[in-house]
Amino acid sequence: MGAERNTAAVPTAAPRSGARVVLGLLWSDKFAFVAALFLIFVVSCAVFGPLLLGGTATSMNLRLRNFPPFTLDHGWLFVLGADSLGRSMLARLMVASQNTIAVAAAAVAFAMTVGGVLGLMAGFLGGWFGNIVMRLADIIMSFPSLLIAVVVLYMFEPRVANLVLVLGITRMPIYMRTSRAEVLEIRERPFVAAARVMGASSFRVVFRHVAPTVLPTLTTIAALDFAFVMLAESALSFLGIGIQPPEITWGLMVAQGRNYLNVAWWLAFFPGLAIMLTTLSLNLLSSWLRIAADPTQRWRLEIPRGRDG
Amino acid sequence: MGTYLARRAVHSFVSLAGLLILVFFLARLTGDPTNLYLPLDATLEARQEFAERHGFNDPVIVQFGRFLSGLAEFDLGTSIRKHRPAADVVLEAIPVTLGLAAVTMIVALLGAIVVGSLAAYRPGRIFDRLASVISLASASAPDFWVAITAILLFAVTLGWLPTSGTGGFAIEYWIMPIGVLLIRPFGLMVQVVRGSMLTALSSAYVKTARAKGVTERAVIFVHALRNGMLPVITVASDQAAGIANGAVIVETIFGWPGVGKLMIDSILYRDFAVIQASILITAAVIFTINIVVDIAYAVLDPRIRHH
């Protein structure tokens, strides 16, 4: 299996290391390259931002209330202006990135794990269990996820854990369906039959032999889903039932800035821009990944681009 | 085909029932509406009387039984906020949302077909690359932020359009809500149209059509598009639930009295009857759309029709 993948990754005779090949493929799609750089920047903001700027983001300076952006009069921290309490927008954006990313990552991880396992079992066991799982997926999918989230978040208090749970559950169906469909095909393959003949239990067959084969597909979906979950979390925080103040996320910052639209447009504009650029980068990168991972399409990235077409 | 549709209808019905049970019990757990509707200093008797009148004193399971027996007579209960039958309240809001969704879907679909086909016609050219990035950007845009930015630009700064509200068929009230609502479905569908048109345009039947001298326009819009449309229809029908999501945001921001806003308001005011009625009716509409799409599929694709 490993050897097979290696030969596929090296297209020409010249032996090159895996990382070099990936970087080369990335460099040939400039949009994807910029997107990757931006995502690295956002992730480092999320990891280090609160450590470095946690104090700055909450320190108020009432003389700088609604200070306009794009001037360096008060240092680079105020280059994106200040909010209605004179707190640095740049510092707040960086601190908010941690909550935004963490909630989305946790929700996607939850959806992928639970949805994936349910789908695996549905595909492998079939019968009434498989039917129930599929109907469950239908129910979740057929109804606007935002409204389910609103009902549930009113029932429990809008704490971070509940938010993650709700976002995760509404995104589960896609993993349930995909892993079930993959299992239905994989379980007919010889290596599964071989494992069975050698006396492996159903549990072992599913989690030891089938699951690793399904995992790459699920991971690809998860990358795209991350963008979707981020948008959903922002919408919930915007409606006031996501993350609660004093915690901040980008969506909540848009909601808070909405009240100052007439006097300070930057309060709502920059956090929304951050959401959009992050989801756009994720989408650009995953569409690059689809081409790079597809042997029949990869040549598009490998040929030197002389002229378009 | 007939049996398939029947099975689909049964599945939809089961899903609908599951959803309804879920929502009924979840909504009851959100808290007691008595405190919301009576003044703080209301006497205990007044509270008792209110709860008694609306049946909140009975066990939840009894309330559920009463709801089911009402449902059998098409009675969805009474709105405690508006003192009117819940079904009437919802049925007033449905046309607003449906109108919004229908116009959005038509504009997004037509736009996506034109842009996606043109992009697929010459893949890799400047138009194609531009269309790809723009469609990705619009699929990534947070709709509430776009709405706010649009209000800021077109209503507050330029003063071209009203900030919110509905004005019957006056077009200036429709431009911003439709524009915001169509951004995401449009972006998604451009990508799907482009993908399926790429496949269709490189197929054998398109080569045959060209070889026998069919005009280029007919090749694209008759031969390729008709085959390329199938995946687009699937995605479009999946967007029905997505547009309902967007409608919640758009109706809240622009103050449209549609189902989305109604549901958010009813949840805020613990108006259980209206929550149930609107979920039941919205889900029924979405299921109907799905079944209609299945039929459209069969009409467009003879291979399915003859199964």
Coordinates of C-alpha atoms in Angstrom, one line a residue:
Chain A
M1 CA 0.0 0.0 0.0
G2 CA 2.7 2.5 1.0
A3 CA 4.9 1.6 -1.9
E4 CA 2.0 2.1 -4.3
R5 CA 1.3 5.5 -3.0
N6 CA 5.0 6.5 -3.4
T7 CA 5.2 5.6 -7.0
A8 CA 2.0 7.6 -7.6
A9 CA 3.4 10.7 -5.9
V10 CA 6.6 10.8 -8.0
P11 CA 5.5 11.4 -11.6
T12 CA 8.9 11.5 -13.3
A13 CA 12.0 9.4 -13.2
A14 CA 13.9 11.9 -11.0
P15 CA 13.4 10.9 -7.4
R16 CA 12.2 13.8 -5.3
S17 CA 11.1 13.9 -1.6
G18 CA 7.4 13.9 -0.9
A19 CA 7.4 17.4 0.7
R20 CA 9.1 18.9 -2.3
V21 CA 6.5 17.4 -4.7
V22 CA 3.6 18.7 -2.6
L23 CA 5.2 22.2 -2.4
G24 CA 5.8 22.2 -6.1
L25 CA 2.2 21.3 -6.8
L26 CA 1.1 24.0 -4.4
W27 CA 3.3 26.6 -6.0
S28 CA 1.9 25.9 -9.4
D29 CA -1.6 27.1 -8.2
K30 CA -1.0 30.6 -7.0
F31 CA -4.4 31.0 -5.4
A32 CA -4.0 27.8 -3.4
F33 CA -0.5 28.9 -2.4
V34 CA -1.7 32.2 -1.0
A35 CA -4.6 30.5 0.7
A36 CA -2.2 28.1 2.4
L37 CA -0.1 31.0 3.6
F38 CA -3.2 32.8 4.9
L39 CA -4.4 29.7 6.8
I40 CA -1.0 29.2 8.4
F41 CA -1.3 32.8 9.5
V42 CA -4.8 32.4 10.9
V43 CA -3.9 29.2 12.8
S44 CA -0.8 30.8 14.3
C45 CA -3.0 33.8 15.4
A46 CA -5.4 31.3 17.0
V47 CA -2.6 29.5 18.8
F48 CA -0.4 32.4 19.9
G49 CA -2.7 35.4 19.6
P50 CA -4.5 35.1 23.0
L51 CA -1.1 34.4 24.7
L52 CA 0.5 37.5 23.3
L53 CA -2.4 39.9 23.0
G54 CA -4.9 38.6 25.6
G55 CA -4.4 41.6 27.8
T56 CA -4.4 44.1 25.0
A57 CA -7.7 42.8 23.6
T58 CA -9.6 43.6 26.8
S59 CA -7.8 46.8 27.9
M60 CA -10.1 49.8 27.2
N61 CA -9.0 53.2 26.2
L62 CA -12.0 55.5 26.2
R63 CA -10.2 58.2 24.4
L64 CA -9.9 55.9 21.4
R65 CA -13.5 55.0 21.2
N66 CA -14.4 54.1 17.6
F67 CA -11.0 55.2 16.5
P68 CA -10.9 54.9 12.7
P69 CA -8.7 52.3 10.9
F70 CA -5.7 52.7 8.6
T71 CA -3.7 55.2 10.6
L72 CA -0.6 54.4 12.7
D73 CA -1.1 57.4 15.0
H74 CA -1.5 55.1 18.0
G75 CA 0.8 52.3 17.0
W76 CA 0.3 49.3 14.8
L77 CA -2.2 47.7 17.2
F78 CA -4.7 50.3 16.2
V79 CA -4.1 50.0 12.4
L80 CA -7.6 48.4 12.1
G81 CA -9.2 51.0 14.4
A82 CA -10.7 50.5 17.8
D83 CA -14.1 49.4 19.0
S84 CA -16.8 51.2 20.9
L85 CA -14.9 50.8 24.2
G86 CA -11.5 51.8 22.6
R87 CA -10.2 48.2 22.5
S88 CA -7.8 47.4 19.6
M89 CA -9.6 45.8 16.7
L90 CA -6.5 43.9 15.6
A91 CA -5.9 42.4 19.0
R92 CA -9.6 41.4 19.4
L93 CA -9.6 39.8 15.9
M94 CA -6.6 37.7 16.8
V95 CA -8.1 36.6 20.1
A96 CA -11.5 35.8 18.6
S97 CA -9.8 33.6 16.0
Q98 CA -9.0 31.1 18.7
N99 CA -12.6 30.6 19.7
T100 CA -13.8 30.6 16.1
I101 CA -11.3 28.0 15.0
A102 CA -11.6 25.8 18.2
V103 CA -15.4 25.6 18.0
A104 CA -15.4 24.7 14.3
A105 CA -12.6 22.1 14.7
A106 CA -14.3 20.5 17.7
A107 CA -17.6 20.3 15.9
V108 CA -16.1 18.8 12.7
A109 CA -14.1 16.3 14.8
F110 CA -17.3 15.3 16.6
A111 CA -19.3 15.0 13.4
M112 CA -16.6 13.0 11.7
T113 CA -16.1 10.5 14.6
V114 CA -19.7 9.9 15.6
G115 CA -21.1 10.1 12.0
G116 CA -18.3 8.0 10.6
V117 CA -18.7 5.2 13.2
L118 CA -22.5 5.2 12.8
G119 CA -22.1 5.0 9.1
L120 CA -19.5 2.2 9.3
M121 CA -21.8 0.2 11.5
A122 CA -24.9 0.9 9.4
G123 CA -23.0 -0.3 6.3
F124 CA -21.6 -3.3 7.9
L125 CA -24.5 -4.5 9.9
G126 CA -27.3 -3.3 7.6
G127 CA -30.8 -4.4 8.5
W128 CA -32.9 -2.4 10.9
F129 CA -29.9 -0.7 12.4
G130 CA -28.8 0.6 9.1
N131 CA -32.3 1.7 8.3
I132 CA -32.6 3.7 11.5
V133 CA -29.3 5.4 10.9
M134 CA -30.2 6.4 7.4
R135 CA -33.6 7.7 8.5
L136 CA -31.9 9.7 11.2
A137 CA -29.6 11.2 8.5
D138 CA -32.7 12.0 6.4
I139 CA -34.4 13.8 9.3
I140 CA -31.3 15.9 10.1
M141 CA -30.7 16.7 6.5
S142 CA -34.2 17.5 5.4
F143 CA -34.6 20.3 7.9
P144 CA -32.9 23.7 8.1
S145 CA -30.0 23.1 10.5
L146 CA -30.1 26.7 11.7
L147 CA -33.6 26.3 13.1
I148 CA -32.8 23.0 14.9
A149 CA -29.7 24.7 16.4
V150 CA -31.9 27.6 17.6
V151 CA -34.4 25.3 19.3
V152 CA -31.7 23.2 20.9
L153 CA -29.6 26.2 22.1
Y154 CA -32.6 27.7 23.7
M155 CA -33.3 24.4 25.5
F156 CA -29.8 24.1 26.9
E157 CA -28.0 27.3 27.7
P158 CA -25.7 28.4 24.8
R159 CA -22.5 27.2 26.3
V160 CA -19.5 26.3 24.2
A161 CA -19.9 22.5 24.7
N162 CA -23.6 22.7 23.6
L163 CA -22.7 24.8 20.6
V164 CA -20.1 22.2 19.5
L165 CA -22.6 19.4 20.0
V166 CA -25.4 21.1 18.0
L167 CA -23.1 22.1 15.1
G168 CA -21.6 18.6 15.1
I169 CA -25.0 16.8 15.0
T170 CA -26.3 18.9 12.2
R171 CA -23.2 18.1 10.1
M172 CA -23.3 14.3 10.9
P173 CA -25.4 13.0 8.0
I174 CA -22.8 13.6 5.3
Y175 CA -20.3 11.4 7.2
M176 CA -23.0 8.8 7.9
R177 CA -23.9 8.5 4.3
T178 CA -20.4 8.6 2.9
S179 CA -18.9 6.0 5.2
R180 CA -21.9 3.7 4.8
A181 CA -21.7 3.9 1.0
E182 CA -18.0 3.3 1.1
V183 CA -18.4 0.3 3.4
L184 CA -21.0 -1.3 1.2
E185 CA -18.4 -1.3 -1.6
I186 CA -15.4 -2.1 0.5
R187 CA -16.9 -5.1 2.4
E188 CA -17.1 -7.0 -0.9
R189 CA -13.4 -6.7 -1.5
P190 CA -11.0 -9.7 -1.2
F191 CA -9.0 -8.3 1.7
V192 CA -12.1 -8.1 3.9
A193 CA -13.0 -11.7 3.0
A194 CA -9.5 -12.7 3.7
A195 CA -9.6 -11.1 7.2
R196 CA -12.9 -12.9 7.9
V197 CA -11.6 -16.2 6.7
M198 CA -8.6 -15.8 9.1
G199 CA -11.1 -15.5 11.9
A200 CA -11.3 -11.8 12.6
S201 CA -14.4 -10.7 14.5
S202 CA -16.8 -8.2 12.9
F203 CA -15.6 -5.5 15.3
R204 CA -12.0 -6.1 14.2
V205 CA -12.9 -6.2 10.5
V206 CA -14.8 -2.9 10.7
F207 CA -12.3 -0.9 12.8
R208 CA -9.1 -2.5 11.8
H209 CA -9.6 -3.2 8.1
V210 CA -12.5 -1.2 6.7
A211 CA -12.1 2.1 8.7
P212 CA -8.6 2.9 7.5
T213 CA -9.8 2.7 3.9
V214 CA -12.7 5.0 4.5
L215 CA -10.7 7.6 6.5
P216 CA -9.1 9.5 3.6
T217 CA -12.5 10.2 2.0
L218 CA -13.9 11.4 5.3
T219 CA -10.9 13.6 5.9
T220 CA -11.4 15.3 2.6
I221 CA -15.0 16.0 3.4
A222 CA -14.0 17.3 6.8
A223 CA -11.7 20.0 5.3
L224 CA -14.6 21.4 3.3
D225 CA -17.0 21.0 6.2
F226 CA -14.8 23.1 8.4
A227 CA -15.6 26.1 6.3
F228 CA -19.3 25.4 6.5
V229 CA -19.3 24.9 10.3
M230 CA -17.4 28.1 10.7
L231 CA -20.1 30.0 8.8
A232 CA -22.8 28.2 10.8
E233 CA -21.2 29.1 14.1
S234 CA -20.8 32.7 13.0
A235 CA -24.5 32.8 12.0
L236 CA -25.5 31.4 15.4
S237 CA -23.3 33.8 17.3
F238 CA -24.6 36.6 15.1
L239 CA -28.2 35.7 16.1
G240 CA -27.1 35.9 19.8
I241 CA -27.3 32.2 20.7
G242 CA -23.8 31.1 20.0
I243 CA -20.8 32.1 22.0
Q244 CA -21.8 34.6 24.7
P245 CA -19.9 37.7 25.8
P246 CA -17.3 38.4 27.3
E247 CA -16.0 35.5 25.1
I248 CA -15.7 36.6 21.5
T249 CA -15.8 35.0 18.1
W250 CA -15.8 36.7 14.7
G251 CA -19.5 36.2 14.3
L252 CA -20.3 37.8 17.6
M253 CA -18.1 40.7 16.7
V254 CA -20.1 41.3 13.5
A255 CA -23.3 41.2 15.7
Q256 CA -21.9 43.7 18.1
G257 CA -20.6 46.0 15.4
R258 CA -24.0 46.0 13.7
N259 CA -25.2 48.6 16.3
Y260 CA -22.5 51.0 15.3
L261 CA -22.9 50.7 11.5
N262 CA -23.6 54.4 11.0
V263 CA -20.7 55.7 13.0
A264 CA -18.0 52.9 12.8
W265 CA -18.3 50.6 9.8
W266 CA -15.1 48.8 10.6
L267 CA -16.5 47.2 13.7
A268 CA -18.7 44.8 11.7
F269 CA -16.7 44.8 8.5
F270 CA -13.3 43.4 9.5
P271 CA -14.5 40.4 11.5
G272 CA -16.8 39.4 8.6
L273 CA -13.9 39.8 6.2
A274 CA -11.9 37.5 8.4
I275 CA -14.6 34.9 8.3
M276 CA -14.9 35.2 4.5
L277 CA -11.1 35.1 3.8
T278 CA -10.7 32.0 6.0
T279 CA -13.5 30.0 4.5
L280 CA -12.4 31.1 1.0
S281 CA -8.9 29.9 1.7
L282 CA -10.2 26.6 2.9
N283 CA -12.3 26.2 -0.2
L284 CA -9.4 27.2 -2.5
L285 CA -7.1 24.8 -0.8
S286 CA -9.6 21.9 -0.9
S287 CA -10.3 22.4 -4.6
W288 CA -6.5 22.3 -5.2
L289 CA -6.4 19.2 -3.1
R290 CA -9.0 17.5 -5.2
I291 CA -7.0 18.1 -8.4
A292 CA -3.6 17.2 -6.8
A293 CA -5.0 14.0 -5.3
D294 CA -6.6 12.9 -8.6
P295 CA -4.1 11.1 -10.8
T296 CA -6.1 11.8 -13.9
Q297 CA -6.1 15.6 -13.3
R298 CA -2.8 16.2 -11.6
W299 CA -1.0 17.0 -14.9
R300 CA -2.8 20.4 -14.9
L301 CA -0.6 21.4 -12.0
E302 CA 2.6 19.7 -13.3
I303 CA 2.9 21.2 -16.7
P304 CA 4.6 24.6 -16.8
R305 CA 1.9 27.2 -17.6
G306 CA 3.0 28.8 -20.9
R307 CA -0.3 30.3 -21.8
D308 CA -3.8 29.8 -20.6
G309 CA -5.7 26.9 -22.1
Chain B
M1 CA -41.2 4.8 -10.8
G2 CA -44.6 4.7 -9.1
T3 CA -43.3 2.3 -6.4
Y4 CA -40.2 4.4 -6.0
L5 CA -42.2 7.6 -5.4
A6 CA -44.5 5.8 -3.0
R7 CA -41.5 4.6 -1.0
R8 CA -40.0 8.1 -1.1
A9 CA -43.3 9.5 0.3
V10 CA -43.4 6.9 3.1
H11 CA -39.8 7.8 4.0
S12 CA -40.7 11.5 4.0
F13 CA -43.6 10.8 6.2
V14 CA -41.5 8.9 8.8
S15 CA -38.9 11.6 8.8
L16 CA -41.6 14.2 9.3
A17 CA -43.1 12.3 12.2
G18 CA -39.7 11.9 13.8
L19 CA -38.9 15.6 13.4
L20 CA -42.2 16.6 14.9
I21 CA -41.8 14.4 18.0
L22 CA -38.3 15.7 18.5
V23 CA -39.4 19.3 18.2
F24 CA -42.5 18.9 20.5
F25 CA -40.5 17.6 23.4
L26 CA -37.4 19.8 22.8
A27 CA -39.6 22.9 22.7
R28 CA -41.3 21.9 26.0
L29 CA -37.9 21.7 27.6
T30 CA -37.1 25.3 26.8
G31 CA -39.0 26.6 29.8
D32 CA -42.4 27.7 31.0
P33 CA -43.9 30.4 29.0
T34 CA -46.1 31.6 31.9
N35 CA -43.5 34.0 33.2
L36 CA -43.0 35.6 29.8
Y37 CA -46.7 36.4 29.3
L38 CA -47.8 37.5 32.7
P39 CA -46.5 40.5 34.6
L40 CA -43.9 39.9 37.3
D41 CA -46.4 40.7 40.1
A42 CA -49.1 38.4 38.7
T43 CA -50.8 36.5 41.5
L44 CA -50.4 32.7 41.9
E45 CA -54.1 32.3 40.9
A46 CA -53.5 34.2 37.7
R47 CA -50.5 32.1 36.8
Q48 CA -52.5 28.9 37.6
E49 CA -55.3 30.1 35.5
F50 CA -53.0 30.9 32.5
A51 CA -51.3 27.6 32.7
E52 CA -54.6 25.8 33.0
R53 CA -56.1 27.7 30.1
H54 CA -53.3 26.7 27.7
G55 CA -52.9 23.2 29.1
F56 CA -49.3 23.6 30.4
N57 CA -50.3 22.0 33.7
D58 CA -50.8 18.6 32.2
P59 CA -48.0 16.1 31.8
V60 CA -46.1 16.6 28.6
I61 CA -47.3 13.2 27.3
V62 CA -50.9 14.3 27.7
Q63 CA -50.1 17.6 25.9
F64 CA -48.6 15.5 23.1
G65 CA -51.7 13.4 22.9
R66 CA -53.9 16.5 22.6
F67 CA -51.6 17.8 19.9
L68 CA -52.0 14.6 17.9
S69 CA -55.8 14.5 18.2
G70 CA -55.9 18.1 17.1
L71 CA -53.6 17.3 14.2
A72 CA -56.1 14.7 13.0
E73 CA -58.6 17.5 12.6
F74 CA -56.1 19.8 11.0
D75 CA -56.1 21.9 14.2
L76 CA -52.5 22.9 15.0
G77 CA -53.4 24.8 18.2
T78 CA -53.6 28.4 19.1
S79 CA -50.8 30.9 19.2
I80 CA -50.5 32.3 22.7
R81 CA -48.7 35.3 21.4
K82 CA -51.2 36.4 18.7
H83 CA -54.3 34.7 20.1
R84 CA -55.1 33.2 16.7
P85 CA -55.0 29.7 15.2
A86 CA -51.3 28.8 14.7
A87 CA -51.9 27.4 11.3
D88 CA -53.3 30.8 10.1
V89 CA -50.3 32.6 11.4
V90 CA -47.9 30.2 9.6
L91 CA -49.9 30.2 6.4
E92 CA -49.7 33.9 6.2
A93 CA -45.9 33.8 6.5
I94 CA -45.3 31.0 4.1
P95 CA -46.0 32.9 0.8
V96 CA -43.5 35.6 1.8
T97 CA -40.7 33.1 2.3
L98 CA -41.8 31.0 -0.7
G99 CA -41.8 34.1 -2.9
L100 CA -38.3 35.1 -1.7
A101 CA -37.0 31.5 -2.2
A102 CA -38.6 31.0 -5.6
V103 CA -37.2 34.3 -7.1
T104 CA -33.8 33.5 -5.5
M105 CA -33.7 30.0 -6.9
I106 CA -34.7 31.1 -10.4
V107 CA -32.1 33.9 -10.5
A108 CA -29.4 31.7 -9.0
L109 CA -30.1 28.8 -11.3
L110 CA -30.2 30.9 -14.5
G111 CA -27.1 32.8 -13.5
A112 CA -25.3 29.6 -12.6
I113 CA -26.2 27.9 -15.9
V114 CA -25.0 30.8 -18.0
V115 CA -21.8 31.5 -16.0
G116 CA -21.0 27.8 -15.5
S117 CA -21.5 26.8 -19.1
L118 CA -19.4 29.7 -20.4
A119 CA -16.6 28.8 -17.9
A120 CA -16.7 25.1 -19.0
Y121 CA -16.7 26.0 -22.7
R122 CA -13.1 27.2 -22.6
P123 CA -11.6 25.7 -19.4
G124 CA -8.5 27.3 -18.1
R125 CA -9.1 30.6 -19.9
I126 CA -9.3 33.9 -18.0
F127 CA -13.2 33.8 -17.8
D128 CA -13.1 30.3 -16.3
R129 CA -10.5 31.1 -13.7
L130 CA -12.3 34.3 -12.8
A131 CA -15.6 32.4 -12.5
S132 CA -14.0 29.8 -10.3
V133 CA -12.6 32.3 -7.8
I134 CA -15.8 34.4 -7.8
S135 CA -18.0 31.3 -7.3
L136 CA -15.7 30.1 -4.5
A137 CA -15.8 33.5 -2.8
S138 CA -19.5 33.7 -3.0
A139 CA -19.9 30.2 -1.6
S140 CA -17.7 31.2 1.3
A141 CA -19.4 34.5 2.1
P142 CA -21.2 34.8 5.5
D143 CA -24.6 35.9 4.5
F144 CA -25.3 38.0 7.5
W145 CA -22.1 40.0 7.0
V146 CA -22.9 40.5 3.3
A147 CA -26.4 41.8 4.3
I148 CA -25.0 44.3 6.8
T149 CA -22.3 45.5 4.4
A150 CA -24.9 45.9 1.6
I151 CA -27.2 47.9 4.0
L152 CA -24.2 50.1 4.9
L153 CA -23.2 50.6 1.2
F154 CA -26.5 50.8 -0.7
A155 CA -28.9 52.1 2.0
V156 CA -26.9 54.2 4.5
T157 CA -24.1 55.6 2.3
L158 CA -25.6 55.8 -1.2
G159 CA -29.2 55.9 -0.2
W160 CA -30.3 54.0 -3.3
L161 CA -32.3 51.3 -1.5
P162 CA -34.5 51.1 1.6
T163 CA -32.7 49.6 4.7
S164 CA -35.5 47.1 5.4
G165 CA -39.1 46.3 5.1
T166 CA -41.5 45.0 2.5
G167 CA -43.2 47.1 -0.1
G168 CA -45.4 44.5 -1.9
F169 CA -44.1 44.2 -5.4
A170 CA -41.9 47.3 -5.3
I171 CA -38.7 46.1 -6.7
E172 CA -36.3 48.2 -4.5
Y173 CA -37.4 46.2 -1.5
W174 CA -36.5 42.9 -3.1
I175 CA -33.0 43.7 -4.5
M176 CA -31.0 43.4 -1.3
P177 CA -32.7 40.4 0.3
I178 CA -32.6 38.4 -3.0
G179 CA -29.0 39.5 -3.6
V180 CA -27.9 38.3 -0.2
L181 CA -29.9 35.1 -0.3
L182 CA -28.7 34.0 -3.7
I183 CA -25.0 34.4 -3.0
R184 CA -24.3 31.0 -1.6
P185 CA -26.5 28.8 -3.8
F186 CA -25.2 30.7 -6.8
G187 CA -21.6 30.0 -5.9
L188 CA -22.2 26.3 -5.3
M189 CA -24.3 25.8 -8.5
V190 CA -21.7 27.6 -10.7
Q191 CA -19.2 25.0 -9.6
V192 CA -21.6 22.1 -10.2
V193 CA -22.7 23.4 -13.6
R194 CA -19.1 23.9 -14.7
G195 CA -18.1 20.4 -13.6
S196 CA -20.9 18.6 -15.2
M197 CA -20.7 20.7 -18.4
L198 CA -17.0 19.9 -18.6
T199 CA -17.8 16.2 -18.6
A200 CA -20.7 16.6 -21.0
L201 CA -18.7 18.8 -23.5
S202 CA -15.9 16.2 -23.8
S203 CA -18.4 13.3 -24.3
A204 CA -18.9 11.3 -27.5
Y205 CA -22.4 12.5 -28.2
V206 CA -21.2 16.1 -28.3
K207 CA -18.4 15.1 -30.7
T208 CA -21.0 13.4 -32.8
A209 CA -23.3 16.5 -32.8
R210 CA -20.4 18.7 -33.9
A211 CA -19.4 16.2 -36.6
K212 CA -22.8 16.3 -38.1
G213 CA -22.6 20.1 -38.2
V214 CA -25.0 21.1 -35.5
T215 CA -24.5 24.8 -34.6
E216 CA -22.3 25.5 -31.6
R217 CA -25.1 27.2 -29.7
A218 CA -27.3 24.1 -30.1
V219 CA -24.4 21.9 -29.1
I220 CA -24.0 23.7 -25.8
F221 CA -27.6 24.5 -24.9
V222 CA -29.4 21.4 -26.3
H223 CA -26.9 18.5 -26.3
A224 CA -24.6 19.2 -23.5
L225 CA -26.8 21.2 -21.2
R226 CA -29.6 18.8 -21.1
N227 CA -27.3 16.1 -19.9
G228 CA -25.3 18.4 -17.7
M229 CA -28.4 19.5 -15.9
L230 CA -29.0 16.3 -13.9
P231 CA -26.5 16.9 -11.1
V232 CA -27.4 20.6 -11.0
I233 CA -31.0 19.7 -10.2
T234 CA -29.9 17.4 -7.4
V235 CA -27.8 20.2 -5.9
A236 CA -30.6 22.7 -6.4
S237 CA -33.0 20.6 -4.5
D238 CA -30.5 20.2 -1.7
Q239 CA -30.4 23.9 -1.6
A240 CA -34.0 24.1 -0.5
A241 CA -33.1 23.5 3.1
G242 CA -30.1 25.8 2.7
I243 CA -32.2 28.7 1.4
A244 CA -34.6 28.2 4.4
N245 CA -31.5 28.7 6.6
G246 CA -30.5 31.8 4.7
A247 CA -34.1 33.0 4.9
V248 CA -33.9 33.1 8.7
I249 CA -31.0 35.4 8.5
V250 CA -32.3 37.6 5.7
E251 CA -35.8 37.9 7.1
T252 CA -34.4 38.8 10.5
I253 CA -32.1 41.5 9.1
F254 CA -34.4 43.0 6.5
G255 CA -37.5 42.6 8.6
W256 CA -39.5 40.4 6.3
P257 CA -42.5 38.7 7.9
G258 CA -41.7 35.3 6.6
V259 CA -41.5 31.8 8.2
G260 CA -37.8 32.2 9.2
K261 CA -38.5 35.3 11.3
L262 CA -41.7 33.9 12.6
M263 CA -39.9 30.8 13.9
I264 CA -37.1 32.8 15.6
D265 CA -39.7 35.0 17.2
S266 CA -41.9 32.1 18.3
I267 CA -38.9 30.4 19.9
L268 CA -38.0 33.6 21.7
Y269 CA -41.6 33.9 23.0
R270 CA -42.0 30.2 23.7
D271 CA -45.0 30.1 21.4
F272 CA -45.1 26.3 21.1
A273 CA -48.1 26.0 18.8
V274 CA -46.5 28.2 16.2
I275 CA -43.1 26.5 16.5
Q276 CA -44.7 23.1 15.8
A277 CA -47.0 24.4 13.1
S278 CA -44.2 26.2 11.2
I279 CA -41.9 23.3 11.4
L280 CA -44.6 20.9 10.3
I281 CA -45.5 23.1 7.3
T282 CA -42.0 24.0 6.4
A283 CA -40.9 20.4 6.5
A284 CA -43.9 19.4 4.4
V285 CA -43.0 22.0 1.8
I286 CA -39.4 20.8 1.7
F287 CA -40.5 17.2 1.3
T288 CA -42.9 18.1 -1.5
I289 CA -40.1 20.0 -3.3
N290 CA -37.9 16.9 -3.0
I291 CA -40.6 14.7 -4.5
V292 CA -41.3 17.2 -7.3
V293 CA -37.5 17.1 -8.1
D294 CA -37.6 13.3 -8.3
I295 CA -40.4 13.6 -10.9
A296 CA -38.5 16.3 -12.8
Y297 CA -35.5 14.0 -12.8
A298 CA -37.6 11.3 -14.5
V299 CA -39.0 13.7 -17.1
L300 CA -35.5 14.9 -18.0
D301 CA -33.8 11.6 -18.0
P302 CA -35.5 8.8 -19.9
R303 CA -33.1 6.2 -18.4
I304 CA -34.8 6.7 -15.0
R305 CA -38.3 6.9 -16.5
H306 CA -38.0 3.4 -18.0
H307 CA -36.8 1.8 -14.8

